Amino acid sequence: MTIDISTPAMLFPAISLLLLAYTNRFLTLASLIRHFDKGEDNESTQAQIKNLRKRIHYIKRMQETGVFSFFLCVLSMLAIYLSYQLAGNWLFAASLVFLLYSLWQSVLEIRISLDALDVHLQGMDLGKTKK
């Protein structure tokens, strides 16, 4: 299969927006961590801290693989521009694989985020039963 230089170029806006969304997730999580109450130390707090560590780890991997996908996409365009069609095709395919991996990491991070909300809601339920 032969692709032209515009095929990898179509991924530029998608990858850029994806990286922006990942950065927003990271910044929101960083803000949450910075404003976390250090005085509270109970089972719920420990579960939340564990959850936040996992989420930061996933977001880091999402960003790394997203950037690497973008890098491979640029290399693919360069290879096609320099008439290395086969190399350009393989680089583009690799770019798509890393993009898929990045999206999968995003799904996993969303699932962990939902677990965090469950932990928070359980903490709220415990507070109601104590009153």
mmCIF file of N, CA, C and O in Angstrom, residues 15 18-19 21-23 25-26 29 50-70 95 97-110 112:
data_model
loop_
_atom_site.group_PDB
_atom_site.id
_atom_site.type_symbol
_atom_site.label_atom_id
_atom_site.label_comp_id
_atom_site.label_asym_id
_atom_site.label_seq_id
_atom_site.Cartn_x
_atom_site.Cartn_y
_atom_site.Cartn_z
ATOM 1 N N ILE A 15 -3.527 14.172 17.132
ATOM 2 C CA ILE A 15 -2.517 13.905 18.167
ATOM 3 C C ILE A 15 -2.298 15.144 19.023
ATOM 4 O O ILE A 15 -2.167 15.052 20.242
ATOM 5 N N LEU A 18 -5.128 15.446 21.429
ATOM 6 C CA LEU A 18 -5.000 14.383 22.412
ATOM 7 C C LEU A 18 -3.954 14.746 23.464
ATOM 8 O O LEU A 18 -4.174 14.585 24.666
ATOM 9 N N LEU A 19 -2.821 15.257 23.019
ATOM 10 C CA LEU A 19 -1.770 15.666 23.957
ATOM 11 C C LEU A 19 -2.238 16.816 24.846
ATOM 12 O O LEU A 19 -1.902 16.866 26.031
ATOM 13 N N ALA A 21 -5.364 17.294 25.777
ATOM 14 C CA ALA A 21 -6.271 16.682 26.757
ATOM 15 C C ALA A 21 -5.483 15.962 27.853
ATOM 16 O O ALA A 21 -5.832 16.049 29.036
ATOM 17 N N TYR A 22 -4.415 15.270 27.475
ATOM 18 C CA TYR A 22 -3.576 14.585 28.461
ATOM 19 C C TYR A 22 -2.930 15.588 29.411
ATOM 20 O O TYR A 22 -2.852 15.359 30.611
ATOM 21 N N THR A 23 -2.464 16.696 28.863
ATOM 22 C CA THR A 23 -1.845 17.729 29.693
ATOM 23 C C THR A 23 -2.862 18.316 30.663
ATOM 24 O O THR A 23 -2.544 18.554 31.838
ATOM 25 N N ARG A 25 -5.455 16.780 31.894
ATOM 26 C CA ARG A 25 -5.649 15.774 32.934
ATOM 27 C C ARG A 25 -4.521 15.836 33.960
ATOM 28 O O ARG A 25 -4.756 15.786 35.162
ATOM 29 N N PHE A 26 -3.305 15.932 33.465
ATOM 30 C CA PHE A 26 -2.145 15.991 34.355
ATOM 31 C C PHE A 26 -2.212 17.219 35.251
ATOM 32 O O PHE A 26 -1.981 17.125 36.463
ATOM 33 N N LEU A 29 -4.873 16.857 37.919
ATOM 34 C CA LEU A 29 -4.428 15.909 38.942
ATOM 35 C C LEU A 29 -3.325 16.509 39.814
ATOM 36 O O LEU A 29 -3.326 16.333 41.035
ATOM 37 N N LYS A 50 -2.992 6.172 46.932
ATOM 38 C CA LYS A 50 -2.600 5.063 46.064
ATOM 39 C C LYS A 50 -3.188 5.241 44.671
ATOM 40 O O LYS A 50 -2.508 5.037 43.661
ATOM 41 N N ASN A 51 -4.443 5.651 44.627
ATOM 42 C CA ASN A 51 -5.121 5.871 43.361
ATOM 43 C C ASN A 51 -4.485 7.004 42.567
ATOM 44 O O ASN A 51 -4.283 6.894 41.353
ATOM 45 N N LEU A 52 -4.142 8.088 43.251
ATOM 46 C CA LEU A 52 -3.513 9.233 42.583
ATOM 47 C C LEU A 52 -2.153 8.847 41.995
ATOM 48 O O LEU A 52 -1.808 9.281 40.889
ATOM 49 N N ARG A 53 -1.399 8.043 42.720
ATOM 50 C CA ARG A 53 -0.098 7.579 42.211
ATOM 51 C C ARG A 53 -0.274 6.772 40.926
ATOM 52 O O ARG A 53 0.465 6.946 39.972
ATOM 53 N N LYS A 54 -1.265 5.885 40.908
ATOM 54 C CA LYS A 54 -1.540 5.091 39.707
ATOM 55 C C LYS A 54 -1.923 5.981 38.531
ATOM 56 O O LYS A 54 -1.460 5.797 37.416
ATOM 57 N N ARG A 55 -2.790 6.937 38.807
ATOM 58 C CA ARG A 55 -3.256 7.820 37.734
ATOM 59 C C ARG A 55 -2.114 8.648 37.161
ATOM 60 O O ARG A 55 -2.027 8.812 35.940
ATOM 61 N N ILE A 56 -1.245 9.160 38.015
ATOM 62 C CA ILE A 56 -0.090 9.929 37.529
ATOM 63 C C ILE A 56 0.786 9.045 36.651
ATOM 64 O O ILE A 56 1.272 9.471 35.601
ATOM 65 N N HIS A 57 0.978 7.807 37.062
ATOM 66 C CA HIS A 57 1.788 6.872 36.284
ATOM 67 C C HIS A 57 1.169 6.638 34.901
ATOM 68 O O HIS A 57 1.866 6.665 33.886
ATOM 69 N N TYR A 58 -0.135 6.416 34.862
ATOM 70 C CA TYR A 58 -0.799 6.203 33.575
ATOM 71 C C TYR A 58 -0.745 7.447 32.690
ATOM 72 O O TYR A 58 -0.516 7.351 31.490
ATOM 73 N N ILE A 59 -0.951 8.606 33.286
ATOM 74 C CA ILE A 59 -0.915 9.838 32.500
ATOM 75 C C ILE A 59 0.480 10.067 31.929
ATOM 76 O O ILE A 59 0.633 10.501 30.781
ATOM 77 N N LYS A 60 1.495 9.751 32.718
ATOM 78 C CA LYS A 60 2.873 9.875 32.220
ATOM 79 C C LYS A 60 3.072 8.982 30.995
ATOM 80 O O LYS A 60 3.605 9.418 29.977
ATOM 81 N N ARG A 61 2.611 7.737 31.090
ATOM 82 C CA ARG A 61 2.748 6.825 29.942
ATOM 83 C C ARG A 61 1.912 7.279 28.754
ATOM 84 O O ARG A 61 2.330 7.138 27.601
ATOM 85 N N MET A 62 0.729 7.805 29.019
ATOM 86 C CA MET A 62 -0.114 8.317 27.934
ATOM 87 C C MET A 62 0.607 9.428 27.187
ATOM 88 O O MET A 62 0.629 9.452 25.951
ATOM 89 N N GLN A 63 1.187 10.355 27.944
ATOM 90 C CA GLN A 63 1.891 11.472 27.330
ATOM 91 C C GLN A 63 3.119 10.997 26.558
ATOM 92 O O GLN A 63 3.369 11.447 25.436
ATOM 93 N N GLU A 64 3.889 10.102 27.157
ATOM 94 C CA GLU A 64 5.100 9.608 26.488
ATOM 95 C C GLU A 64 4.770 8.905 25.176
ATOM 96 O O GLU A 64 5.399 9.170 24.150
ATOM 97 N N THR A 65 3.794 8.012 25.217
ATOM 98 C CA THR A 65 3.471 7.285 23.987
ATOM 99 C C THR A 65 2.788 8.182 22.962
ATOM 100 O O THR A 65 2.982 7.998 21.761
ATOM 101 N N GLY A 66 2.019 9.160 23.425
ATOM 102 C CA GLY A 66 1.412 10.126 22.502
ATOM 103 C C GLY A 66 2.467 10.954 21.797
ATOM 104 O O GLY A 66 2.403 11.171 20.581
ATOM 105 N N VAL A 67 3.455 11.419 22.553
ATOM 106 C CA VAL A 67 4.549 12.203 21.955
ATOM 107 C C VAL A 67 5.371 11.334 21.006
ATOM 108 O O VAL A 67 5.742 11.777 19.911
ATOM 109 N N PHE A 68 5.622 10.094 21.396
ATOM 110 C CA PHE A 68 6.390 9.196 20.526
ATOM 111 C C PHE A 68 5.616 8.907 19.238
ATOM 112 O O PHE A 68 6.196 8.835 18.156
ATOM 113 N N SER A 69 4.305 8.772 19.337
ATOM 114 C CA SER A 69 3.468 8.588 18.155
ATOM 115 C C SER A 69 3.585 9.794 17.229
ATOM 116 O O SER A 69 3.700 9.653 16.005
ATOM 117 N N PHE A 70 3.558 10.970 17.815
ATOM 118 C CA PHE A 70 3.699 12.209 17.038
ATOM 119 C C PHE A 70 5.071 12.252 16.355
ATOM 120 O O PHE A 70 5.182 12.607 15.178
ATOM 121 N N SER A 95 3.490 4.541 14.267
ATOM 122 C CA SER A 95 2.857 5.703 14.880
ATOM 123 C C SER A 95 1.428 5.376 15.302
ATOM 124 O O SER A 95 0.995 5.741 16.401
ATOM 125 N N VAL A 97 0.242 2.396 16.014
ATOM 126 C CA VAL A 97 0.298 1.441 17.124
ATOM 127 C C VAL A 97 0.533 2.181 18.444
ATOM 128 O O VAL A 97 -0.142 1.913 19.454
ATOM 129 N N PHE A 98 1.464 3.127 18.454
ATOM 130 C CA PHE A 98 1.729 3.879 19.680
ATOM 131 C C PHE A 98 0.547 4.768 20.048
ATOM 132 O O PHE A 98 0.251 4.965 21.228
ATOM 133 N N LEU A 99 -0.150 5.279 19.051
ATOM 134 C CA LEU A 99 -1.345 6.070 19.318
ATOM 135 C C LEU A 99 -2.424 5.196 19.958
ATOM 136 O O LEU A 99 -3.086 5.608 20.922
ATOM 137 N N LEU A 100 -2.599 3.984 19.445
ATOM 138 C CA LEU A 100 -3.563 3.056 20.040
ATOM 139 C C LEU A 100 -3.193 2.721 21.481
ATOM 140 O O LEU A 100 -4.063 2.667 22.364
ATOM 141 N N TYR A 101 -1.914 2.495 21.723
ATOM 142 C CA TYR A 101 -1.459 2.196 23.080
ATOM 143 C C TYR A 101 -1.737 3.381 24.011
ATOM 144 O O TYR A 101 -2.182 3.204 25.147
ATOM 145 N N SER A 102 -1.495 4.573 23.529
ATOM 146 C CA SER A 102 -1.756 5.770 24.307
ATOM 147 C C SER A 102 -3.244 5.884 24.644
ATOM 148 O O SER A 102 -3.613 6.211 25.780
ATOM 149 N N LEU A 103 -4.084 5.595 23.674
ATOM 150 C CA LEU A 103 -5.526 5.646 23.920
ATOM 151 C C LEU A 103 -5.953 4.566 24.920
ATOM 152 O O LEU A 103 -6.824 4.804 25.761
ATOM 153 N N TRP A 104 -5.351 3.395 24.848
ATOM 154 C CA TRP A 104 -5.655 2.334 25.798
ATOM 155 C C TRP A 104 -5.259 2.754 27.222
ATOM 156 O O TRP A 104 -5.989 2.509 28.182
ATOM 157 N N GLN A 105 -4.105 3.391 27.349
ATOM 158 C CA GLN A 105 -3.685 3.897 28.657
ATOM 159 C C GLN A 105 -4.691 4.930 29.170
ATOM 160 O O GLN A 105 -4.969 4.991 30.370
ATOM 161 N N SER A 106 -5.236 5.718 28.272
ATOM 162 C CA SER A 106 -6.244 6.705 28.650
ATOM 163 C C SER A 106 -7.491 6.029 29.201
ATOM 164 O O SER A 106 -8.063 6.475 30.200
ATOM 165 N N VAL A 107 -7.916 4.948 28.566
ATOM 166 C CA VAL A 107 -9.079 4.202 29.054
ATOM 167 C C VAL A 107 -8.801 3.651 30.454
ATOM 168 O O VAL A 107 -9.653 3.736 31.346
ATOM 169 N N LEU A 108 -7.611 3.104 30.656
ATOM 170 C CA LEU A 108 -7.258 2.567 31.971
ATOM 171 C C LEU A 108 -7.236 3.666 33.031
ATOM 172 O O LEU A 108 -7.684 3.460 34.170
ATOM 173 N N GLU A 109 -6.733 4.832 32.668
ATOM 174 C CA GLU A 109 -6.691 5.954 33.614
ATOM 175 C C GLU A 109 -8.107 6.416 33.958
ATOM 176 O O GLU A 109 -8.387 6.756 35.108
ATOM 177 N N ILE A 110 -8.992 6.401 32.993
ATOM 178 C CA ILE A 110 -10.389 6.778 33.254
ATOM 179 C C ILE A 110 -11.026 5.791 34.234
ATOM 180 O O ILE A 110 -11.742 6.181 35.154
ATOM 181 N N ILE A 112 -9.484 4.052 36.516
ATOM 182 C CA ILE A 112 -8.915 4.316 37.839
ATOM 183 C C ILE A 112 -9.544 5.570 38.435
ATOM 184 O O ILE A 112 -9.803 5.649 39.635
#
